[in-house]
XYZ file of C-alpha atoms in Angstrom:
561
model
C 15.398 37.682 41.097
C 13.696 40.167 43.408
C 15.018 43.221 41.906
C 13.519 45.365 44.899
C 15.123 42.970 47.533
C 18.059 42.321 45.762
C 19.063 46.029 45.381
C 18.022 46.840 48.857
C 20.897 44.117 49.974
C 10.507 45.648 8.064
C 10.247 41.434 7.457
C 7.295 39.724 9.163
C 8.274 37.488 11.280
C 7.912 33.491 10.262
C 5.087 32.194 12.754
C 4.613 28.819 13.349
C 2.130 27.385 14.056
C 1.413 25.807 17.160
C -1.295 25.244 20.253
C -0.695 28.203 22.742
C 0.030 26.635 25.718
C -2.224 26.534 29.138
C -1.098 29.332 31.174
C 2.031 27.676 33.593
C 2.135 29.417 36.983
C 5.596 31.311 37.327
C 7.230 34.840 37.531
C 5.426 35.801 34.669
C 3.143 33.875 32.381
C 3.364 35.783 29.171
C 4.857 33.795 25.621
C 6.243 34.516 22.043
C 2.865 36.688 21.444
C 3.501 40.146 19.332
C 3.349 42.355 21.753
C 0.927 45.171 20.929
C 1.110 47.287 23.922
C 2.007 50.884 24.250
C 5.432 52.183 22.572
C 6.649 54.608 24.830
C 9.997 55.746 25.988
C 9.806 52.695 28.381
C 9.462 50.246 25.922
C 11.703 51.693 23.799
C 14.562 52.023 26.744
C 13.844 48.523 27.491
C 14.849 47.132 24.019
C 17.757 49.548 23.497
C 19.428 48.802 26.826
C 19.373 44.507 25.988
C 20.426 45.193 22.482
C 22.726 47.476 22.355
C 25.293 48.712 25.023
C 23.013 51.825 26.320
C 19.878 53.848 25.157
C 21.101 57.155 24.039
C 18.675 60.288 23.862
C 19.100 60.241 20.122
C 18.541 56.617 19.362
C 15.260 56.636 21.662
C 14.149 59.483 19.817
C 14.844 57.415 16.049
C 13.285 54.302 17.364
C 10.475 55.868 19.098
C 9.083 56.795 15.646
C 8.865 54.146 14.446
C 6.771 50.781 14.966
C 7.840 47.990 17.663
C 8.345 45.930 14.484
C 9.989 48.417 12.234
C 12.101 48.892 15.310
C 13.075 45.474 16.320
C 13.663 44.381 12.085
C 16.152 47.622 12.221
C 17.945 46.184 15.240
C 18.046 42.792 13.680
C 18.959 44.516 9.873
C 22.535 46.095 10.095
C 22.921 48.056 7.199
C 25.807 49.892 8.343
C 29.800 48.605 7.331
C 31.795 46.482 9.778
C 33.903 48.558 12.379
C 37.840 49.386 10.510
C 40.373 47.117 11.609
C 42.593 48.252 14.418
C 45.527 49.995 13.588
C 49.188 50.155 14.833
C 48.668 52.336 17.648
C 51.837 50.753 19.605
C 55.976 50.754 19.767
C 56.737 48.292 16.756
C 60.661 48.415 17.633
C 61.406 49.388 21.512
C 62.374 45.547 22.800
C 61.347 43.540 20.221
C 63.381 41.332 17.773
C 61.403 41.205 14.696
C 60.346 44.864 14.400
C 57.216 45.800 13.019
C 58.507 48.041 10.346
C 56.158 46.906 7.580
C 53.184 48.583 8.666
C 52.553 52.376 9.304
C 51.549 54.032 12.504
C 48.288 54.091 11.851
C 47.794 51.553 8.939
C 46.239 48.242 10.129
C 48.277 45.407 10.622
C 46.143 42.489 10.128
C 47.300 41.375 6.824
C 50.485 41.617 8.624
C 52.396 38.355 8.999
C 54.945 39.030 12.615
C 56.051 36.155 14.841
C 57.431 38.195 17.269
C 56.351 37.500 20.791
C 56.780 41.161 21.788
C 55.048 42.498 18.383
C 52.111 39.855 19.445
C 51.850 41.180 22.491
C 51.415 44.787 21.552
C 48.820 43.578 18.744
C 46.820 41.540 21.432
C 46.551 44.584 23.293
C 45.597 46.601 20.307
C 43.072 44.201 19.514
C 41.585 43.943 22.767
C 41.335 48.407 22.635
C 39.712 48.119 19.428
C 36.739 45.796 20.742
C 35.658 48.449 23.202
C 36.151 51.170 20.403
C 33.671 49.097 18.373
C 31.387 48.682 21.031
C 31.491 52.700 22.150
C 31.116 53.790 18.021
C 28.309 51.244 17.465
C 25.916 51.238 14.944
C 22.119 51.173 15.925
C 22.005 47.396 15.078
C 22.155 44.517 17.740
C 25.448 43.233 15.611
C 28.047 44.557 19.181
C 25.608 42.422 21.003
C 25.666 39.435 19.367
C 29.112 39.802 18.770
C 29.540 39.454 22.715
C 27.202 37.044 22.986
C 28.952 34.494 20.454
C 32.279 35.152 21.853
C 31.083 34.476 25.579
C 29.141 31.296 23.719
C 32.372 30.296 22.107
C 34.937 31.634 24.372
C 39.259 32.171 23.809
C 41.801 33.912 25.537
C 43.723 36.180 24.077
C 47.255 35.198 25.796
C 46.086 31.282 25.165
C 45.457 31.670 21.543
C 48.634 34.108 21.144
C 48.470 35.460 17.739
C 46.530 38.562 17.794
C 45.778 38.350 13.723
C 44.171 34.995 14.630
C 42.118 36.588 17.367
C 41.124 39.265 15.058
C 40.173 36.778 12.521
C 37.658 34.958 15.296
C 36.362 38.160 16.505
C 35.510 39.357 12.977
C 33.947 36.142 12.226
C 31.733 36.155 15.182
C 30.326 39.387 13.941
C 30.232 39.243 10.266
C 28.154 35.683 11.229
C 26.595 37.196 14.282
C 23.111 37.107 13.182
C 23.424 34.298 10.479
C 23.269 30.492 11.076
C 24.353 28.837 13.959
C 24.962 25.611 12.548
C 27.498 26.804 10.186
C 28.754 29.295 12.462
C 29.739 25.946 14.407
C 31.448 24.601 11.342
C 33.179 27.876 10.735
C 34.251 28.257 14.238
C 35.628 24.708 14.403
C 37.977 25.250 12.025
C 38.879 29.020 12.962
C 42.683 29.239 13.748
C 42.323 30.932 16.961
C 40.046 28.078 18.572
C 42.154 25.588 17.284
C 45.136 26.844 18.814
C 42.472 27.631 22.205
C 40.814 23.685 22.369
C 44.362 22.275 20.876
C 42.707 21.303 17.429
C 46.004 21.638 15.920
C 47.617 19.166 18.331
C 44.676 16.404 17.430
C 46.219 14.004 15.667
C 45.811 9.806 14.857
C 48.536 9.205 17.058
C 47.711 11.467 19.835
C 44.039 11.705 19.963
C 43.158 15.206 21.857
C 39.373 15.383 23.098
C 39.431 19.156 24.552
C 37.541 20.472 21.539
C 35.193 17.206 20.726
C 34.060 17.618 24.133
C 33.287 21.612 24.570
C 31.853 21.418 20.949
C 29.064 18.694 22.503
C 28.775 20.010 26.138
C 29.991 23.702 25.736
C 28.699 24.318 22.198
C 25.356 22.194 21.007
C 23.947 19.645 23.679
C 25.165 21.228 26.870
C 25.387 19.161 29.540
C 21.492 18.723 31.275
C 20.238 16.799 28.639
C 19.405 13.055 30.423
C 20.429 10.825 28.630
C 23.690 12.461 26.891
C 26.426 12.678 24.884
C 29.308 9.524 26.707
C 32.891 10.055 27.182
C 32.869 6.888 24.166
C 31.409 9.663 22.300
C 33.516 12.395 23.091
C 36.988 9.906 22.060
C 35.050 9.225 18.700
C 34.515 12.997 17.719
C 37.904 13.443 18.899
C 39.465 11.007 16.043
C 37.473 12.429 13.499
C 38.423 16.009 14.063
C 41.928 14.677 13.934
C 44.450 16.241 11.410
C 43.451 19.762 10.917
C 46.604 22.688 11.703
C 47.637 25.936 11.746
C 50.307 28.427 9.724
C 50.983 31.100 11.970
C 53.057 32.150 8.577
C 49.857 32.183 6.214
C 47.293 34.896 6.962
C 44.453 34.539 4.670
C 43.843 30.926 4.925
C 46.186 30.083 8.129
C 43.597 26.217 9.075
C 44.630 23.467 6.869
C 44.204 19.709 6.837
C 46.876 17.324 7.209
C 45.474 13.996 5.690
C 48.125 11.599 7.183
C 47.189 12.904 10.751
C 43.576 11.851 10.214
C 42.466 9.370 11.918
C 40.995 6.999 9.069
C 39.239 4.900 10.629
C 35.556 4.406 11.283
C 34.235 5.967 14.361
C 31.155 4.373 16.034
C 28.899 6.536 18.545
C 26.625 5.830 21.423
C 23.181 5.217 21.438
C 22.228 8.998 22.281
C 23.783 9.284 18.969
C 21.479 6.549 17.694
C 24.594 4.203 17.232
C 25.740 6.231 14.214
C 29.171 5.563 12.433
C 31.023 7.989 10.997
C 32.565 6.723 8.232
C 36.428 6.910 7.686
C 38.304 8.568 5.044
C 41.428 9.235 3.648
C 42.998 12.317 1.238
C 42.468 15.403 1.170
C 38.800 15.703 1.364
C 38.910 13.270 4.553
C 38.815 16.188 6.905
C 35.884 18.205 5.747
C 33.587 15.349 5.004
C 33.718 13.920 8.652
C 33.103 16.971 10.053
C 30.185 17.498 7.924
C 29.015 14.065 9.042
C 29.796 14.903 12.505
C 27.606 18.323 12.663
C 24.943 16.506 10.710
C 24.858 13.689 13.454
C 25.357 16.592 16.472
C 22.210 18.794 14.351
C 20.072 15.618 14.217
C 19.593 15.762 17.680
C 17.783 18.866 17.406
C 15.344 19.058 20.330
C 18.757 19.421 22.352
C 20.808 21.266 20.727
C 17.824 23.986 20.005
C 16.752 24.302 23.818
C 20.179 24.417 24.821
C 20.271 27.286 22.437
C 17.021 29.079 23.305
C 18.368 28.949 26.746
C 21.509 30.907 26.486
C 19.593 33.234 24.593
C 16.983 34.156 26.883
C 19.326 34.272 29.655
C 21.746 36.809 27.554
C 18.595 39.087 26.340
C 15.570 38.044 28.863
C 16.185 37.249 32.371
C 17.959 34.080 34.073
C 15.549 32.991 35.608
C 13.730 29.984 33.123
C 11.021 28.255 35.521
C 8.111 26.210 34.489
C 5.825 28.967 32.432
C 8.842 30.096 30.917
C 9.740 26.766 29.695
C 6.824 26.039 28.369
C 5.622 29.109 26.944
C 8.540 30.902 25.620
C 12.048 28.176 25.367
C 9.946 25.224 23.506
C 8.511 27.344 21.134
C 11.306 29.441 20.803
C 13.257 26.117 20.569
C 11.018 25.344 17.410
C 11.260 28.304 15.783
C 15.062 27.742 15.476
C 14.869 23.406 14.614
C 11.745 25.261 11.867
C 14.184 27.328 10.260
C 16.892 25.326 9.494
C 18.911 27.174 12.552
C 19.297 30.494 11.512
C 19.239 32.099 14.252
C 17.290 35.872 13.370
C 13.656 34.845 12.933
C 14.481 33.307 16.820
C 15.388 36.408 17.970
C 12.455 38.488 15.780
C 10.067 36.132 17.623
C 11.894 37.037 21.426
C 12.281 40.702 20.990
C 9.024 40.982 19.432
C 6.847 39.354 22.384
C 4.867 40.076 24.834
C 6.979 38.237 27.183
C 10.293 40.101 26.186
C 8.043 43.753 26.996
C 6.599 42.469 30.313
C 7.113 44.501 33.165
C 8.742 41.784 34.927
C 11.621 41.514 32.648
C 12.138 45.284 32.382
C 15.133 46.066 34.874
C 15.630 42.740 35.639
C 19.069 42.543 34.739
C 22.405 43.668 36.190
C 24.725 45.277 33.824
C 27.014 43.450 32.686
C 30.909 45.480 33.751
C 31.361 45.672 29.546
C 27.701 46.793 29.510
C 27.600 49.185 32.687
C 31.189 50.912 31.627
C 30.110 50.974 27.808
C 26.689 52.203 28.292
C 27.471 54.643 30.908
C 29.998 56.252 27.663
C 27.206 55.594 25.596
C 24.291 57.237 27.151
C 26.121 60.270 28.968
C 27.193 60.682 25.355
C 31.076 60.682 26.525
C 33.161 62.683 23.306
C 36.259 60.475 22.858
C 39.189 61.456 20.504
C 38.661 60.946 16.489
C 40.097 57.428 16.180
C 41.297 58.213 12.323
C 42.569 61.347 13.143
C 44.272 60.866 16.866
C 44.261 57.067 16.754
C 46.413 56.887 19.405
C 44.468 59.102 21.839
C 41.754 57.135 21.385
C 43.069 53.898 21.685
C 44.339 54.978 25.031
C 41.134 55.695 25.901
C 39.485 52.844 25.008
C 42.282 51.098 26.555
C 40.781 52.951 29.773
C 37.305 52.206 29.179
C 38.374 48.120 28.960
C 40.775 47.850 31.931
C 37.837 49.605 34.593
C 35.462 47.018 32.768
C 38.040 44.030 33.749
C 38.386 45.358 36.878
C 35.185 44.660 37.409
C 35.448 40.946 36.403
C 34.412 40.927 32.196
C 37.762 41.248 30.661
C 37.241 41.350 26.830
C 38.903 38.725 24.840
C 39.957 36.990 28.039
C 36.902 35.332 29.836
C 38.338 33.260 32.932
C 37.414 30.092 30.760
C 36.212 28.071 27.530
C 32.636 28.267 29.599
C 32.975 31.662 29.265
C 31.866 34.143 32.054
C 30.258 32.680 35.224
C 28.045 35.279 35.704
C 25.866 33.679 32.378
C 25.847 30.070 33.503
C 26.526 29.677 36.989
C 23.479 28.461 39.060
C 21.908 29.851 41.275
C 23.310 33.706 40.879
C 23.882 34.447 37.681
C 24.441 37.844 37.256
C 23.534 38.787 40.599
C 27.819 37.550 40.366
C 28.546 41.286 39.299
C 27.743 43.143 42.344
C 29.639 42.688 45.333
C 31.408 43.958 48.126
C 34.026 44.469 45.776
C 32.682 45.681 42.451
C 30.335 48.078 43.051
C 32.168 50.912 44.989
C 34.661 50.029 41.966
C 31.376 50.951 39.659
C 30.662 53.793 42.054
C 34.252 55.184 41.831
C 34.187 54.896 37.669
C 31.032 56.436 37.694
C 31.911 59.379 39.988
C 35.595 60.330 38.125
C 33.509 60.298 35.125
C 30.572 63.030 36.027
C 33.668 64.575 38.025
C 37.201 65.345 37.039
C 36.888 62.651 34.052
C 39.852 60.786 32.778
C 42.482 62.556 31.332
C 45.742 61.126 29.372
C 47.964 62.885 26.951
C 46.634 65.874 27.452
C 43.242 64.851 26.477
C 40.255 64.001 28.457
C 37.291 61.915 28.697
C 33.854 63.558 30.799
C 30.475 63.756 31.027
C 30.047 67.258 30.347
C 26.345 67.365 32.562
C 25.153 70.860 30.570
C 25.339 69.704 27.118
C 23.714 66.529 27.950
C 21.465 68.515 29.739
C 20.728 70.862 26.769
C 19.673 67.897 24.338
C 16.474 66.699 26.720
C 13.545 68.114 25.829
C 12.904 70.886 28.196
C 15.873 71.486 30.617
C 14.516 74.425 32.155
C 11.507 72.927 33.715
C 13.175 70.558 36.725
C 10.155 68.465 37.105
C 10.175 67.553 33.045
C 14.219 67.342 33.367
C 14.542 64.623 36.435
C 11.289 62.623 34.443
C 13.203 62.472 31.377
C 16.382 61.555 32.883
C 14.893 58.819 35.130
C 13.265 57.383 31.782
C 16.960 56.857 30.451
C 18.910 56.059 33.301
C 16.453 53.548 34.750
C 14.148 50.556 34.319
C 12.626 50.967 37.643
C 9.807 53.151 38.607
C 11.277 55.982 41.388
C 8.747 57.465 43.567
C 7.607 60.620 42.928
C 8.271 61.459 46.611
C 11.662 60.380 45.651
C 12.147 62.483 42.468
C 10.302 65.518 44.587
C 13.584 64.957 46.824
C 16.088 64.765 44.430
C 14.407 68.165 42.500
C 14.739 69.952 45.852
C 18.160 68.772 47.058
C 20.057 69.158 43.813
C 18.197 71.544 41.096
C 16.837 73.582 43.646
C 19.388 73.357 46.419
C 16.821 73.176 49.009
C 14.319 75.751 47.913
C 10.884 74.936 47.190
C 10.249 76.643 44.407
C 10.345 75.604 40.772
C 12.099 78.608 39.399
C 15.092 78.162 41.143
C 16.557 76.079 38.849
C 14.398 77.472 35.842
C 16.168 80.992 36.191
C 19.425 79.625 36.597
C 19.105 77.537 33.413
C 17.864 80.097 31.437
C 19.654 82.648 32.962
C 23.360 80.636 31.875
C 21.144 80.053 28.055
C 20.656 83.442 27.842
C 24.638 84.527 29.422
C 26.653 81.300 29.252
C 29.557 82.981 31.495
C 31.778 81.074 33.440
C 29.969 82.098 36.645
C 26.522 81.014 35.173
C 27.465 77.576 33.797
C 29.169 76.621 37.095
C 25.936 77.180 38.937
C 23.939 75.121 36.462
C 27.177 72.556 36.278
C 27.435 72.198 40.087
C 23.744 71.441 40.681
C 23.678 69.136 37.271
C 26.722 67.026 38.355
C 25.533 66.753 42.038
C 22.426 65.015 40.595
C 24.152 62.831 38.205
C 26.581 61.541 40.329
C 23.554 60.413 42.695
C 21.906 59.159 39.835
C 25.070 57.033 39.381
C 25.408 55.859 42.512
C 21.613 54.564 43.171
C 21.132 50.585 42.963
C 18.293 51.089 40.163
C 21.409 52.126 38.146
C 23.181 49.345 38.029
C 19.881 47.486 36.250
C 18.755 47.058 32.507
């Protein structure tokens, strides 16, 4: 992408080794490399804003004293607890025929066992408030990251799937195994209740073959679908019968996937020659289930060249940039490719490798990539350092405004829990845009309009309200008084793209200074409301702070990572 044009319109990392490749002409021709450049505020924005949802002042400051690498293991190290459940922050009895008496406004209801289609409907909701919560009270670990990245890889639907405890259940498994081993991850996510209601896993059966999960779980999945040759629609029936037999007990919580043996399809199931002509032998009991789809990962895994490109791929298009042309391919996908068939796919030392390099730091993949709605709504919360209610202490509150925070991100196309399909979210695989797909004629005043009721009037509900309050932000950067030192630092965590210093001289004069030329118009105002902090004094400094912001908010560069 022409960004320019486009807006205009502490473990070592496992090396292997291999022969660095001839330089490939391309948009960039930099590889897995350490990087060993400078560690400035740049390069620390840069990391912060592709692995987590925002850079805040505070978590710039922690990671800019430290090492790249000390920062990058940190990322890739969560030390901190999962995020608590969600909670019962909805009616439990108005219209509903099972009412959800057994569990407490405000106690979880997880463990809860309720059939009720109203009851399920609240929870879904619930659920899906509770994912933004987690994503707004993140820890400064990659883990909310992943976690998005693994459910856009392996993608439900919340009013598909149904039962909000099984939707918990997937989203908590995609981030307890977020940063773990994709293989098993596969295994574990093939048997997960909530995609086998999704793919129809539970209707599979030796009568009734069903192929929808056999043949996302090869194209969608592992191999994807450029690979020439491929995975055949022969294959795709003969997965099918061995996944056959496996169900779900909306009635059981803790362990709601069983097998059935005498829906298993017994027999011996024979694959192409992509597959190197492999059988998979039949079986029968209770074992029958788990041992062919063992055999059927192991057969999948074996074709590892595939499946690992496929997965370097959608990583560097989630983290990096879309665009993978020749040097890219050669010098960052196959050896980032290896790195993940070398270690027995797990997929962290991949990542290390990635977010260590010189190709992840190059100039040419800073602000190359448009924010995600989820990221740009999130991250605008994040960075602006938003104050939401105490979610243990007004639960609902805050639910309801998380519940805010979700619906402008849907508006804007990235609806969580719901992409539009099992291929997840166009905007990550569809050729040639990508996620140039976010901004249109339609989305970004919608962006623009979020953006300016949150530096303005904010979003109020219940008599509370969510704002960026402009002076205390203000009052954390280093020096506030000095405009010159104020608009640098603020451009260094709003954006990834260099602004003119004609452009910031502008911006200083029009909104700090209100058209004076001299510095010390907005110095004695600041210290002037430090030093009185009357109402009069803080709406002079508020005025001139918002003004700015709200430009800030409204520039193209913004909308960039």
């Amino acid at each position: 992408m022409d960004r320019r044009a486009f807006l205009t319109a502490k473990k070592k990392t496992q090396q292997v080794a291999v022969v660095k490749p001839k330089p490939v002409a391309g948009r960039t021709t930099t590889d897995l490399t350490i990087y060993t450049g400078a560690w400035t505020k740049t390069e620390v924005t840069h990391l912060l804003k592709r692995t987590m949802f925002g850079s805040r002042l505070s978590d710039i400051s922690y990671f800019a004293a430290k090492t790249m690498n000390e920062a990058v293991d940190e990322l890739l190290n969560p030390v901190d607890p999962l995020p608590a459940p969600p909670v019962k922050e909805y009616d439990g009895v108005t219209g509903v025929t099972t009412p959800d008496n057994d569990v407490a406004n405000g106690a979880t209801w997880i463990s809860n066992v309720n059939n009720d289609g109203t009851i399920q409907s609240r929870r879904r909701a619930s659920f899906k408030k509770w994912w933004i919560g987690c994503m707004l009270q993140q820890d400064r670990s990659i883990r909310e990251k992943m976690t998005l990245f693994w459910h856009n890889h392996f993608a439900t639907e919340t009013v598909d799937v149904g039962n909000a405890n099984f939707l918990y259940k997937h989203a908590n498994l995609l981030r307890t195994k977020a940063l773990g081993n994709f293989k098993q991850l596969v295994r574990d996510i093939t048997l997960d209740p909530a995609m086998l209601i999704y793919l129809n896993g539970r209707l599979n059966t030796a009568s009734a073959p069903d192929e929808n999960y056999s043949r996302e779980l090869q194209e969608l999945f592992t191999l994807g679908k450029e690979n020439n040759p491929n995975y055949s629609e022969a294959d795709v029936k003969a997965a099918a019968k061995v996944l056959t037999g496996w169900r779900v007990d909306s009635n059981v919580n803790t362990f709601p996937s069983y097998f059935t043996s005498s829906r298993h399809d017994s027999t011996n199931k024979t694959f192409s020659s992509f597959f190197g002509n492999t059988v998979i032998t039949g079986r029968t009991g209770t074992t029958a289930g788990d041992l062919e789809l063992d055999d059927l990962l192991n057969m999948i895994f074996a074709k590892n060249v595939e499946v690992s490109r496929f997965m370097a791929k959608k990583l560097y298009r989630f983290f990096v940039h879309y665009d993978i042309d020749a040097a890219a391919e050669t010098n960052v996908i196959e050896p980032l490719a290896l790195l993940l068939r070398t270690n027995n796919w797990e997929i962290k030392p991949a990542l290390q490798a990635l977010l260590k390099s010189e190709h992840f730091f190059d100039v040419m993949n800073q602000g190359a990539m448009i924010k995600s709605p989820i990221d740009h709504a999130v991250a605008l919360c994040r960075e602006w350092e938003v104050v939401f209610p105490d979610a243990v202490s007004f639960y609902a509150d805050a639910y309801g405004m998380w519940n805010y925070i979700m619906t402008v991100a849907a508006t804007n196309q990235q609806n969580i829990g719901d992409p539009p399909s099992v291929a997840g979210w166009p905007a990550y695989y569809q050729v040639p845009q990508y996620y140039e797909i976010w901004v249109n004629t339609d989305t970004l005043p919608k962006r623009n309009q979020f953006s300016d009721l949150m530096i303005g009037n904010g979003y109020s509900r219940s008599g509370k309200k969510i704002v960026i309050d402009a002076v205390e932000f203000t009052k954390k950067l280093s020096n506030p008084a000095d405009p010159n030192a104020l608009i640098n630092e603020l451009f260094e965590v709003l954006f990834q793209i260099p602004i003119t210093q004609q452009s910031k001289d502008q911006l200083k004069k029009d909104f700090l200074l209100t058209g004076q030329d001299q510095d010390y118009y907005w110095s004695n105002a600041w210290n002037i409301y430090i030093g009185s902090p009357t109402t009069t004094n803080f709406n002079i400094v508020n005025t001139r702070l918002r003004g700015l912001f709200k430009y800030c908010m409204n520039l193209a560069e913004y909308q960039l990572a």
